[in-house]
C-alpha cells in the first residue's frame, strides 16, 4: 500500500514559538523545543519526524511563514 | 488651438484651466464660496474627453486622501475647498508633505474662525504658509490676484509640485473666486502617460517595490528626512520667490498686500499719490517662499511698510521678519468678510505715517 | 517497506509547501501567533499565483499592520488612519486595470474610517477591502475597539465593555453587505489550516470579481490578539472560537447573484 511520508524544514531562528503549528498537526509530529533560539523563543521542531505525512497544515497556519514542507509517496 | 478669450468666474477659470493643464484627477466636496469648481468640472465631464477623473467625495477628509492616493501613483491630482474644509484636509496635507508627493490644493478663503462667514477673507495665511497640519513642513503657496492668475497658476502649481515633489496651494479668496473677468485660456494639453520611477503603479520585475509612506520609526533617519525637507524649502526660497512691484522706484512708503488686498492697494496708491504721498506696493505672489530679500532691500529705502490684509494681521509678521527692524512696519486689515475700500486704506496709511 | 530518510524526502521535486516569494524575508514585527502574519502570507500566495505583482497597489492602514510594506514585495501606499479606502478609490479610478486592495484593522476601518468604509462600499469601488477584526486596538496597547465584545476587558474598558455607556460591538461586514455597491462580503478566519485555505479561496474570488468590475469586495477576517487579550496564542485562538465566532459567525454574507 502506498503511503505518504512527509518532512518539515523549520527556520528555527525566525520561529516565534507561538505553538499554533503544534496544535494544528494531525499526527503530533511537532513540539516546542526545550532550548530557545537567538530571540529567546522555544522554537517549533519535528519531535517525531517519522510520523509526518506532509499535509502542510503546520505551514499553512504559521503566522511567520517559517515552515517548508516536502512529501513523498512511498510504495 | 490658439489661446481662447472668455469671461469667467475665478473658480470656473481655475476649473477649466485644470482640464486644459492635463490634470488626471480632481476630488472635491461642496463648500461656499468654491463650489463652482466641482460644479464646473462635473458639468464639463472631462472623463469623456481628456480622461480626467472628477469625483465628489463624502467629505473633505476623504477628498484629500483621494488626492494622496492619486498623487502616490504619480498622477496630476488636485482638490479645492474653502477655509473650514481646508482645516479638515490638514491631516491629509501633512501626510502628503511627509510622503513628498506632488499635488495641488486650492483654498478659496472665507472668514472665520469656525463656520465664520461665506464672504472673502485672508485669514488662513498662517495655516497656508506655516504648515497647517502637524510636523515641520511647508506648502509652496501661490496667491492669485485676478481671474487670469486663477487660471495660470494651475499649470504653474503642477509644475512646481512635481519639480519639488511637494504639495502646492493656491491661496485665493472668495472675491477672486466669485468675480468675473476676462481670461485667456491656454490650449488643451494632453495628459501625461509617463510612469514616474517613484510612483506606486504596480511593481514590475525591473525595479524594487515602491513604498509611499510618511512613517519612519528610526529617529536618526527621520531627522535626516526632516533635514532633507529643510533643504528643499531653502531651495524653493532661492529659486521660486515671485512678486510684483508697483511704483516702488520713488516710494517713501510701501504697501505689502496679496490677492484681493493688492488690487485695493493699487487704487489706494493712485488716491494717495494724488494727495502727494509717495507710496508703492509689493505684491507677494508666492507667500511661501516669501519675498524676504526684496522686502529687506526696500526696508533700507522706505520710511515704513503697511501690510494690508483681510485678517487680524498675519502676513505682517513675515514682513517684519523680512525687514528685521530696518523700517517701521504696521498692519491694516478688515475681517469677517469685510473688504477695505481704497479710501480707508489711504486714511490708515496717513495714520501710519503720522506714527 | 523500505525505511525512508528525511534526506530522501527533502528534495525540490517533493516540495509540498513553501512560502511565496512575494512575502519578503524581513522578520515580521507581529507578536507570536498573531493572525496578521498568516493573512499577509496567504495574500502573498494569491498575488503570486494570480500573477498580479506588477499590477497590484496595496494600501496599508494605521495600526499593527502599518508596516505591511516591509513584508509584501509589491507597491504599497501607507494611508492616514482610516483613510485607506479613499486612497484606494483614487488609485483604482486613475489606474482601472490594477488590482487594488486595502488592509485595515477594526479601529481603522470601523471607528475612525467608518465614513470612508461606508461610502467606498456604497460607490461600489472596484477594490478589495481586507478587514482584520480582533476586537481590540493592538498597536496602541490593547484599548477598546468598536468591535470589542460586550463584557470584554481592554485597557480602556477595564471592567468589561458596558453597553449602556460604551455601546455595542459593530458588525461592519453585515452593514456593508446592505449597500448595493458591495458584490462580495464574507467573514473568514485563519486559526486553522482549513480556515486559511478558505480565506485563500475567498481572496481568489475577490480577485476575479475585481477583474470583472463587479463592485466592492469585503473580506473580514476574525482574528486574534494574544498580547492585547493577554493570552497565549493557542489560548487566544480557543477564546476566539468560543467568544468571537458566535458574535461574528464565519461564512459568506453576500455573494454575487449569478455565482
XYZ file of C-alpha atoms in Angstrom:
689
model
C 0.000 0.000 0.000
C 1.283 3.425 -0.919
C 1.976 5.719 1.959
C 2.787 9.442 2.120
C 5.891 10.358 4.014
C 6.483 13.998 4.844
C 9.242 16.175 6.178
C 9.248 19.699 7.546
C 12.075 22.203 7.490
C 11.596 24.869 10.130
C 13.595 28.095 10.151
C 14.054 27.865 13.905
C 15.793 31.237 14.193
C 12.740 33.011 12.738
C 10.224 30.895 14.662
C 8.475 32.784 17.481
C 7.309 29.653 19.266
C 3.613 30.507 19.081
C 2.734 26.795 19.078
C -0.096 27.184 16.576
C 1.574 24.614 14.281
C 1.995 22.161 17.158
C -1.713 22.041 17.962
C -2.631 22.014 14.272
C -0.513 18.977 13.369
C -2.826 15.954 12.979
C -0.020 13.466 13.737
C 1.625 15.175 16.720
C 4.870 15.398 14.816
C 5.797 18.829 16.138
C 6.699 20.130 19.567
C 8.293 23.191 21.085
C 11.956 22.769 21.893
C 13.214 22.918 25.444
C 16.067 25.089 24.135
C 15.472 28.640 22.921
C 16.595 30.337 19.714
C 18.578 33.574 19.411
C 15.473 35.615 20.233
C 14.689 33.517 23.298
C 11.749 31.654 21.830
C 11.140 27.944 22.392
C 11.054 27.187 18.700
C 8.983 24.533 16.987
C 10.716 21.399 15.670
C 9.841 17.964 14.371
C 9.995 15.962 17.594
C 8.707 12.828 15.815
C 9.719 13.292 12.175
C 8.777 9.727 11.243
C 5.074 10.489 11.814
C 4.925 13.432 9.378
C 2.518 12.915 6.489
C 3.389 16.137 4.643
C -0.116 17.585 4.962
C 1.383 21.101 5.309
C -1.235 22.193 7.835
C 1.583 23.470 10.073
C 2.997 25.653 7.293
C -0.445 26.879 6.290
C -1.226 28.213 9.780
C 2.269 29.511 10.563
C 1.975 33.303 11.068
C 5.643 33.803 10.287
C 5.950 31.620 7.212
C 8.936 29.739 8.617
C 7.880 26.185 7.670
C 8.638 24.448 4.401
C 7.077 21.047 3.742
C 8.119 18.174 1.485
C 6.279 14.943 0.817
C 6.986 11.704 -0.971
C 4.768 8.824 -1.966
C 6.371 5.656 -0.691
C 5.358 2.320 -2.196
C -5.504 75.528 -30.940
C -4.943 79.198 -30.143
C -5.437 80.856 -26.796
C -9.079 81.491 -26.088
C -10.570 84.646 -24.519
C -13.515 84.113 -22.190
C -15.465 85.915 -19.473
C -15.468 83.663 -16.435
C -15.650 83.475 -12.687
C -12.340 82.849 -10.948
C -13.498 79.454 -9.748
C -14.639 78.446 -13.225
C -11.432 79.668 -14.836
C -9.414 77.579 -12.396
C -11.530 74.508 -13.127
C -11.245 74.938 -16.909
C -7.504 75.559 -16.584
C -7.156 72.303 -14.640
C -8.708 70.344 -17.505
C -6.539 72.152 -20.038
C -3.375 71.628 -17.977
C -3.891 67.894 -18.408
C -4.834 67.177 -14.812
C -5.514 63.494 -14.097
C -7.933 63.862 -11.234
C -9.980 66.239 -9.116
C -11.519 65.180 -5.797
C -13.751 67.687 -4.046
C -16.567 68.397 -1.680
C -19.022 71.296 -1.889
C -18.427 74.384 0.234
C -19.153 78.044 -0.432
C -17.529 80.066 -1.988
C -15.743 77.492 -4.166
C -18.467 75.014 -5.154
C -18.353 76.249 -8.770
C -15.084 74.360 -9.191
C -16.693 70.972 -8.548
C -19.863 72.011 -10.398
C -17.933 73.198 -13.435
C -15.865 70.027 -13.579
C -18.811 67.652 -13.213
C -20.643 69.510 -15.980
C -17.608 69.642 -18.265
C -17.215 65.869 -17.696
C -13.562 65.721 -18.771
C -13.503 61.943 -18.163
C -15.138 61.653 -21.587
C -12.609 63.897 -23.330
C -9.220 64.016 -21.618
C -9.839 61.085 -19.262
C -9.557 63.307 -16.189
C -11.283 61.754 -13.165
C -13.720 64.017 -11.307
C -15.221 62.718 -8.086
C -17.385 64.227 -5.381
C -16.091 62.685 -2.157
C -18.048 62.053 1.035
C -16.033 64.664 2.925
C -13.064 66.980 2.636
C -11.124 64.381 4.592
C -11.871 61.705 2.007
C -11.167 64.120 -0.854
C -7.650 64.996 0.316
C -6.897 61.334 0.955
C -8.039 60.525 -2.578
C -5.536 63.174 -3.650
C -2.948 61.370 -1.511
C -3.666 58.049 -3.250
C -3.684 59.607 -6.717
C -0.508 61.593 -6.080
C 1.162 58.404 -4.857
C 0.515 56.983 -8.340
C 2.455 59.929 -9.782
C -0.688 61.484 -11.200
C -1.537 65.183 -11.503
C -4.274 65.419 -8.911
C -5.936 68.247 -7.050
C -8.633 69.263 -4.649
C -10.253 72.536 -3.719
C -12.171 73.823 -0.739
C -12.711 76.853 1.445
C -11.404 77.563 4.931
C -13.427 75.165 7.159
C -12.911 72.419 4.595
C -9.191 73.168 4.357
C -8.944 72.683 8.117
C -10.392 69.209 7.627
C -7.858 68.490 4.917
C -4.858 69.301 7.093
C -4.347 65.685 8.167
C -4.081 64.563 4.561
C -1.907 67.518 3.618
C 0.725 66.755 6.256
C 0.818 63.097 5.138
C 1.247 64.247 1.534
C 4.059 66.606 2.555
C 5.605 63.834 4.672
C 5.420 61.363 1.799
C 6.858 64.029 -0.562
C 4.074 63.872 -3.083
C 3.078 66.482 -5.649
C -0.453 67.822 -5.723
C -2.494 70.996 -5.884
C -4.763 72.218 -3.101
C -6.922 75.282 -3.721
C -8.243 77.347 -0.815
C -10.852 79.954 -1.733
C -10.688 81.618 1.660
C -13.731 82.785 3.626
C -13.868 84.480 7.018
C -13.513 82.533 10.244
C -12.956 81.195 12.831
C -15.306 78.230 12.879
C -18.052 78.328 10.325
C -17.442 82.090 10.175
C -18.895 83.634 7.068
C -19.074 82.867 3.373
C -17.594 86.258 2.471
C -13.955 86.673 1.367
C -11.092 86.858 3.843
C -7.340 86.317 4.025
C -7.365 84.823 7.480
C -5.832 81.476 6.508
C -2.379 82.925 5.782
C -0.741 81.352 8.833
C -2.346 77.982 8.126
C -1.251 78.059 4.480
C 2.306 79.296 4.882
C 3.424 77.841 8.204
C 2.492 74.237 7.513
C -1.142 73.982 8.561
C -1.015 70.459 9.936
C 1.366 68.852 12.396
C 5.097 68.427 11.865
C 7.713 70.648 10.237
C 6.651 71.182 6.656
C 5.646 73.843 4.199
C 3.470 74.065 1.167
C 4.560 76.195 -1.739
C 1.831 78.851 -1.704
C 0.716 80.960 -4.674
C -1.665 83.887 -4.228
C -3.622 84.887 -7.333
C -4.962 88.435 -7.608
C -7.065 88.020 -10.748
C -9.196 85.540 -12.629
C -6.334 85.261 -15.113
C -3.990 84.168 -12.342
C -6.583 81.694 -11.033
C -6.244 80.031 -14.437
C -2.499 80.498 -14.954
C -1.448 79.275 -11.531
C -2.932 75.801 -12.046
C -0.310 74.646 -14.523
C 2.412 76.547 -12.647
C 1.355 74.796 -9.443
C 1.549 71.356 -11.015
C 4.972 72.164 -12.493
C 6.292 73.304 -9.115
C 4.637 70.423 -7.270
C 6.338 67.834 -9.471
C 9.635 69.733 -9.551
C 9.904 69.651 -5.763
C 7.659 66.663 -5.013
C 5.775 68.922 -2.646
C 2.139 69.949 -2.297
C 1.338 73.376 -3.709
C -1.508 75.562 -2.522
C -3.320 78.256 -4.452
C -4.447 80.612 -1.696
C -7.282 82.589 -3.221
C -10.251 84.228 -1.568
C -13.995 84.459 -2.044
C -13.697 87.667 -4.053
C -11.223 86.326 -6.619
C -13.154 83.047 -6.783
C -16.512 84.692 -7.408
C -15.616 87.729 -9.549
C -15.935 87.630 -13.330
C -13.144 88.892 -15.543
C -11.872 88.161 -18.983
C -9.373 85.357 -19.066
C -7.095 83.931 -21.721
C -7.225 80.164 -21.581
C -4.342 78.075 -22.794
C -4.922 75.305 -25.331
C -5.667 71.788 -24.124
C -2.602 69.806 -23.042
C -2.542 66.025 -23.318
C -2.464 64.151 -20.054
C 0.928 62.631 -19.392
C 1.229 58.885 -19.761
C 4.662 58.749 -18.200
C 5.052 56.341 -15.278
C 7.238 58.070 -12.708
C 10.011 55.944 -11.191
C 8.879 56.509 -7.593
C 5.149 56.033 -8.194
C 3.132 53.113 -6.851
C 1.606 51.732 -10.034
C 2.418 48.033 -9.647
C 5.910 46.592 -9.204
C 7.450 45.313 -12.442
C 10.323 42.806 -12.315
C 12.692 45.598 -13.366
C 12.609 47.610 -10.154
C 12.333 47.313 -6.388
C 8.916 47.851 -4.856
C 7.874 51.456 -4.338
C 6.615 52.438 -0.920
C 4.787 55.673 -0.249
C 4.796 56.486 3.449
C 5.411 59.301 5.886
C 6.452 56.920 8.665
C 9.959 56.282 9.946
C 10.279 54.862 13.432
C 14.049 55.376 13.474
C 14.682 58.898 14.863
C 18.056 59.262 13.154
C 16.576 58.506 9.758
C 13.541 60.677 10.497
C 15.782 63.627 11.355
C 17.732 63.110 8.135
C 14.436 63.245 6.301
C 13.450 66.441 8.155
C 16.773 67.990 7.116
C 16.079 66.965 3.519
C 12.778 68.834 3.696
C 14.524 71.883 5.166
C 16.983 71.826 2.267
C 14.093 71.581 -0.180
C 12.357 74.608 1.336
C 15.661 76.516 1.206
C 15.989 75.684 -2.478
C 12.449 76.938 -3.046
C 13.368 80.162 -1.240
C 16.332 80.598 -3.576
C 14.592 79.776 -6.818
C 10.853 80.199 -6.583
C 10.165 83.578 -4.972
C 7.691 85.505 -7.101
C 6.393 89.004 -6.509
C 5.288 92.117 -8.338
C 6.109 95.777 -7.614
C 4.072 98.891 -8.356
C 5.613 102.333 -8.187
C 8.326 101.357 -5.770
C 11.051 103.369 -7.583
C 10.312 106.645 -5.823
C 8.223 105.230 -2.976
C 8.689 106.608 0.528
C 6.117 104.204 1.903
C 5.188 100.709 0.851
C 2.022 98.699 0.922
C 2.583 94.949 1.188
C -0.517 93.086 0.105
C -1.536 89.981 -1.851
C -4.670 88.787 -3.639
C -7.745 90.990 -3.340
C -5.977 93.368 -0.946
C -3.268 94.006 -3.542
C -5.923 95.121 -6.024
C -7.340 97.550 -3.469
C -3.869 98.860 -2.712
C -3.255 99.655 -6.379
C -6.236 102.022 -6.318
C -5.145 103.353 -2.936
C -1.742 104.218 -4.466
C -3.470 106.394 -7.088
C -5.526 108.165 -4.419
C -2.546 108.675 -2.107
C -0.254 109.916 -4.836
C -2.924 112.438 -5.869
C -2.565 113.768 -2.346
C 1.238 113.845 -2.625
C 2.039 110.680 -0.702
C 4.677 108.633 -2.487
C 3.555 105.102 -1.816
C 4.211 101.898 -3.722
C 3.183 98.264 -3.457
C 4.941 94.987 -3.215
C 2.590 92.135 -4.018
C 3.928 88.742 -2.960
C 2.822 86.135 -5.498
C 4.466 83.320 -3.598
C 3.531 83.562 0.078
C 5.834 80.655 0.776
C 8.603 81.209 -0.107
C 8.086 84.846 0.914
C 9.900 87.699 -0.895
C 12.066 88.375 2.135
C 15.174 89.521 0.329
C 13.433 92.177 -1.761
C 11.466 93.455 1.220
C 14.699 93.694 3.185
C 16.233 95.774 0.374
C 13.178 98.009 0.252
C 13.404 98.291 4.033
C 16.524 100.399 3.530
C 14.734 102.680 1.061
C 11.312 103.401 2.524
C 10.185 105.132 5.695
C 7.637 102.450 6.535
C 5.640 99.497 5.310
C 1.948 98.890 5.799
C 0.758 95.327 5.401
C -2.824 95.387 4.181
C -4.642 92.095 4.682
C -8.168 90.864 5.252
C -7.085 89.427 8.586
C -6.129 90.495 12.096
C -2.523 90.685 10.948
C -0.820 87.546 9.729
C 1.417 88.278 6.745
C 2.622 91.381 8.595
C 4.725 89.051 10.765
C 6.637 87.851 7.709
C 7.083 91.452 6.583
C 8.582 92.304 9.982
C 10.887 89.286 9.856
C 11.949 90.301 6.343
C 12.909 93.893 7.171
C 14.341 92.853 10.526
C 13.881 96.259 12.134
C 15.204 98.293 9.193
C 11.979 100.234 8.913
C 8.641 100.669 10.655
C 6.046 98.033 9.867
C 2.379 98.079 10.693
C -0.825 96.408 9.642
C -4.245 97.463 8.480
C -6.944 94.898 7.944
C -10.646 94.172 7.841
C -12.114 90.892 8.927
C -15.209 88.753 8.973
C -15.786 89.055 5.236
C -15.455 92.854 5.136
C -13.279 94.281 2.374
C -11.377 97.528 2.886
C -12.078 100.391 0.476
C -9.149 102.193 -1.166
C -10.177 105.343 0.698
C -9.939 103.734 4.109
C -6.592 102.203 3.193
C -5.307 105.697 2.365
C -6.711 107.077 5.610
C -4.938 104.350 7.536
C -1.741 104.967 5.590
C -1.911 108.579 6.733
C -2.413 107.495 10.346
C 0.583 105.159 9.947
C 2.725 107.967 8.503
C 1.866 110.227 11.417
C 3.065 107.419 13.689
C 8.538 -1.128 3.116
C 11.983 0.374 2.988
C 12.824 2.993 5.513
C 12.676 6.499 4.073
C 15.112 9.051 5.427
C 14.447 12.803 5.650
C 17.138 13.469 3.059
C 15.185 11.368 0.554
C 12.063 13.441 1.116
C 13.604 16.886 1.229
C 14.181 17.362 -2.483
C 12.887 20.120 -4.752
C 10.635 17.703 -6.644
C 8.906 16.739 -3.388
C 8.122 20.284 -2.280
C 4.615 20.444 -0.789
C 4.609 23.919 0.704
C 6.933 26.906 0.678
C 6.129 30.488 1.482
C 5.502 32.725 -1.512
C 8.375 34.836 -2.767
C 6.002 37.821 -2.648
C 6.420 37.577 1.136
C 9.785 39.232 1.835
C 12.421 37.751 4.119
C 12.027 40.559 6.664
C 11.195 39.228 10.109
C 7.657 40.384 10.893
C 7.202 42.628 13.907
C 3.930 40.944 14.860
C 3.619 39.212 18.232
C 3.921 35.408 18.275
C 0.773 33.762 16.952
C -0.775 36.930 15.515
C -3.125 36.368 12.596
C -1.701 39.319 10.628
C 1.303 37.282 9.509
C -0.898 34.451 8.272
C -3.146 36.801 6.312
C -0.097 38.524 4.780
C 1.260 35.156 3.700
C -1.996 33.990 2.095
C -2.373 37.329 0.336
C 1.182 36.971 -0.966
C 0.363 33.499 -2.281
C -2.709 34.772 -4.110
C -0.790 37.685 -5.656
C 1.910 35.274 -6.848
C -0.450 32.586 -8.123
C -2.637 35.115 -9.948
C 0.493 36.763 -11.400
C -0.534 40.140 -10.011
C 2.717 41.549 -8.624
C 3.164 44.071 -11.442
C -0.474 45.108 -11.272
C -1.040 45.352 -7.538
C -1.236 48.507 -5.456
C -1.900 47.825 -1.777
C -2.911 50.377 0.835
C -1.788 49.791 4.413
C -3.532 51.337 7.415
C -2.520 52.839 10.705
C -2.458 50.110 13.325
C -0.388 46.957 13.758
C -0.244 46.382 10.004
C 1.075 49.879 9.260
C 4.389 48.261 8.314
C 2.790 45.816 5.866
C 5.051 47.314 3.191
C 8.032 45.664 4.866
C 6.604 42.214 4.244
C 4.914 42.242 0.847
C 7.046 42.727 -2.242
C 4.526 44.923 -4.004
C 3.915 48.659 -4.415
C 2.267 49.954 -1.257
C 0.865 53.253 -0.052
C 0.664 53.818 3.685
C -2.516 55.770 4.437
C -3.583 58.044 7.259
C -5.677 56.362 9.961
C -8.960 55.155 8.477
C -8.403 56.708 5.042
C -7.149 53.697 3.077
C -10.417 53.324 1.112
C -10.138 56.951 -0.047
C -6.608 56.337 -1.351
C -7.741 53.096 -2.961
C -10.667 54.869 -4.627
C -8.328 57.298 -6.350
C -5.799 54.619 -7.304
C -8.476 52.438 -8.892
C -10.129 55.355 -10.701
C -6.795 56.536 -12.079
C -5.402 53.051 -12.810
C -8.500 50.935 -13.508
C -6.591 47.843 -14.664
C -4.619 47.458 -11.416
C -5.516 45.105 -8.563
C -6.160 47.446 -5.641
C -6.728 46.400 -2.052
C -6.843 47.972 1.373
C -5.734 46.161 4.502
C -7.266 47.592 7.672
C -7.847 46.787 11.306
C -11.001 47.351 13.312
C -10.013 50.732 14.749
C -9.028 51.911 11.296
C -11.969 50.582 9.298
C -14.774 50.522 11.868
C -14.072 53.604 14.025
C -12.070 56.488 12.564
C -12.600 55.393 8.963
C -16.275 54.448 9.119
C -17.323 57.168 6.681
C -14.670 56.164 4.145
C -15.619 52.485 4.535
C -19.342 53.068 4.032
C -19.024 55.468 1.113
C -16.373 53.487 -0.709
C -18.608 50.402 -0.481
C -21.658 52.468 -1.394
C -19.985 53.791 -4.539
C -19.113 50.201 -5.361
C -15.465 50.982 -5.967
C -13.852 48.018 -7.686
C -11.437 47.314 -4.887
C -10.913 44.655 -2.237
C -11.123 45.658 1.409
C -9.428 43.242 3.816
C -10.640 43.812 7.350
C -8.805 42.286 10.319
C -11.192 42.167 13.253
C -9.559 41.208 16.536
C -11.797 43.296 18.756
C -9.039 45.475 20.114
C -6.513 48.227 19.351
C -3.336 46.169 19.226
C -0.724 48.744 18.230
C -1.525 51.281 20.919
C -1.624 48.664 23.654
C -4.988 46.953 23.892
C -7.654 49.649 24.085
C -11.349 49.060 23.389
C -12.252 48.880 19.705
C -15.665 49.382 18.091
C -15.679 45.597 17.652
C -14.793 44.720 21.273
C -17.310 42.186 22.557
C -19.814 43.014 25.279
C -18.188 42.436 28.642
C -14.721 42.085 27.094
C -11.956 43.729 29.064
C -9.456 46.073 27.482
C -7.189 48.809 28.812
C -9.972 51.365 28.281
C -12.823 49.053 29.306
C -11.047 47.581 32.346
C -14.324 46.396 33.877
C -15.575 44.959 30.594
C -17.442 46.650 27.730
C -20.643 48.073 29.126
C -23.342 48.548 26.516
C -25.084 51.339 28.428
C -22.016 53.584 28.363
C -19.873 52.189 25.542
C -22.388 50.939 23.011
C -22.464 47.546 21.342
C -19.860 45.983 19.079
C -20.393 46.904 15.449
C -20.741 44.300 12.692
C -19.160 46.048 9.745
C -19.476 43.166 7.295
C -23.234 42.962 7.878
C -23.524 46.728 7.451
C -21.614 46.951 4.182
C -23.459 43.898 2.838
C -26.628 46.036 2.881
C -25.091 48.509 0.444
C -25.765 47.913 -3.250
C -22.138 48.723 -4.129
C -20.696 45.614 -2.478
C -20.709 42.429 -4.533
C -18.988 40.007 -2.186
C -18.926 40.143 1.606
C -17.541 37.256 3.595
C -16.211 36.542 7.076
C -13.240 34.210 7.442
C -10.597 33.211 9.966
C -7.001 31.943 9.946
C -6.781 29.960 13.167
C -6.964 26.573 11.437
C -5.469 25.185 8.247
C -8.963 24.728 6.827
C -9.783 28.350 7.659
C -6.623 29.588 5.937
C -7.437 27.550 2.823
C -10.968 29.000 2.767
C -9.587 32.521 3.069
C -7.348 31.849 0.101
C -10.352 30.810 -1.955
C -12.202 33.943 -0.866
C -9.247 36.132 -1.863
C -9.124 34.470 -5.279
C -12.833 35.140 -5.768
C -12.272 38.780 -4.864
C -9.505 38.988 -7.479
C -11.886 37.574 -10.064
C -14.729 39.927 -9.119
C -12.414 42.926 -9.252
C -11.196 41.845 -12.673
C -14.835 41.662 -13.794
C -15.603 45.080 -12.231
C -18.369 43.698 -10.057
C -18.082 46.199 -7.212
C -16.520 46.280 -3.789
C -15.324 43.026 -2.224
C -15.136 42.991 1.556
C -13.367 40.171 3.383
C -13.465 40.290 7.156
C -11.026 38.070 8.995
C -11.935 37.420 12.611
C -8.514 37.269 14.174
C -6.739 37.090 17.489
C -4.612 39.441 19.536
C -2.687 37.288 22.022
C -0.871 40.271 23.538
C -3.925 42.518 23.737
C -6.115 39.741 25.064
C -3.323 38.685 27.449
C -3.366 35.010 26.429
C -1.005 32.561 24.792
C -1.530 32.272 21.025
C -3.146 28.837 21.417
C -5.435 30.099 24.199
C -6.340 33.158 22.154
C -7.419 31.020 19.205
C -9.580 28.917 21.502
C -11.070 32.041 23.114
C -11.766 33.435 19.651
C -13.633 30.285 18.638
C -15.706 30.309 21.814
C -16.413 34.037 22.057
C -15.789 35.862 18.780
C -17.269 33.338 16.344
C -20.736 33.225 17.985
C -20.998 37.022 17.616
C -19.114 37.252 14.301
C -20.189 33.999 12.574
C -17.954 32.821 9.747
C -19.136 32.383 6.181
C -20.384 34.318 3.170
C -22.734 37.198 3.918
C -23.234 38.349 0.342
C -22.242 36.721 -2.928
C -22.810 37.916 -6.491
C -26.245 36.838 -7.677
C -25.045 34.748 -10.597
C -22.205 32.985 -8.812
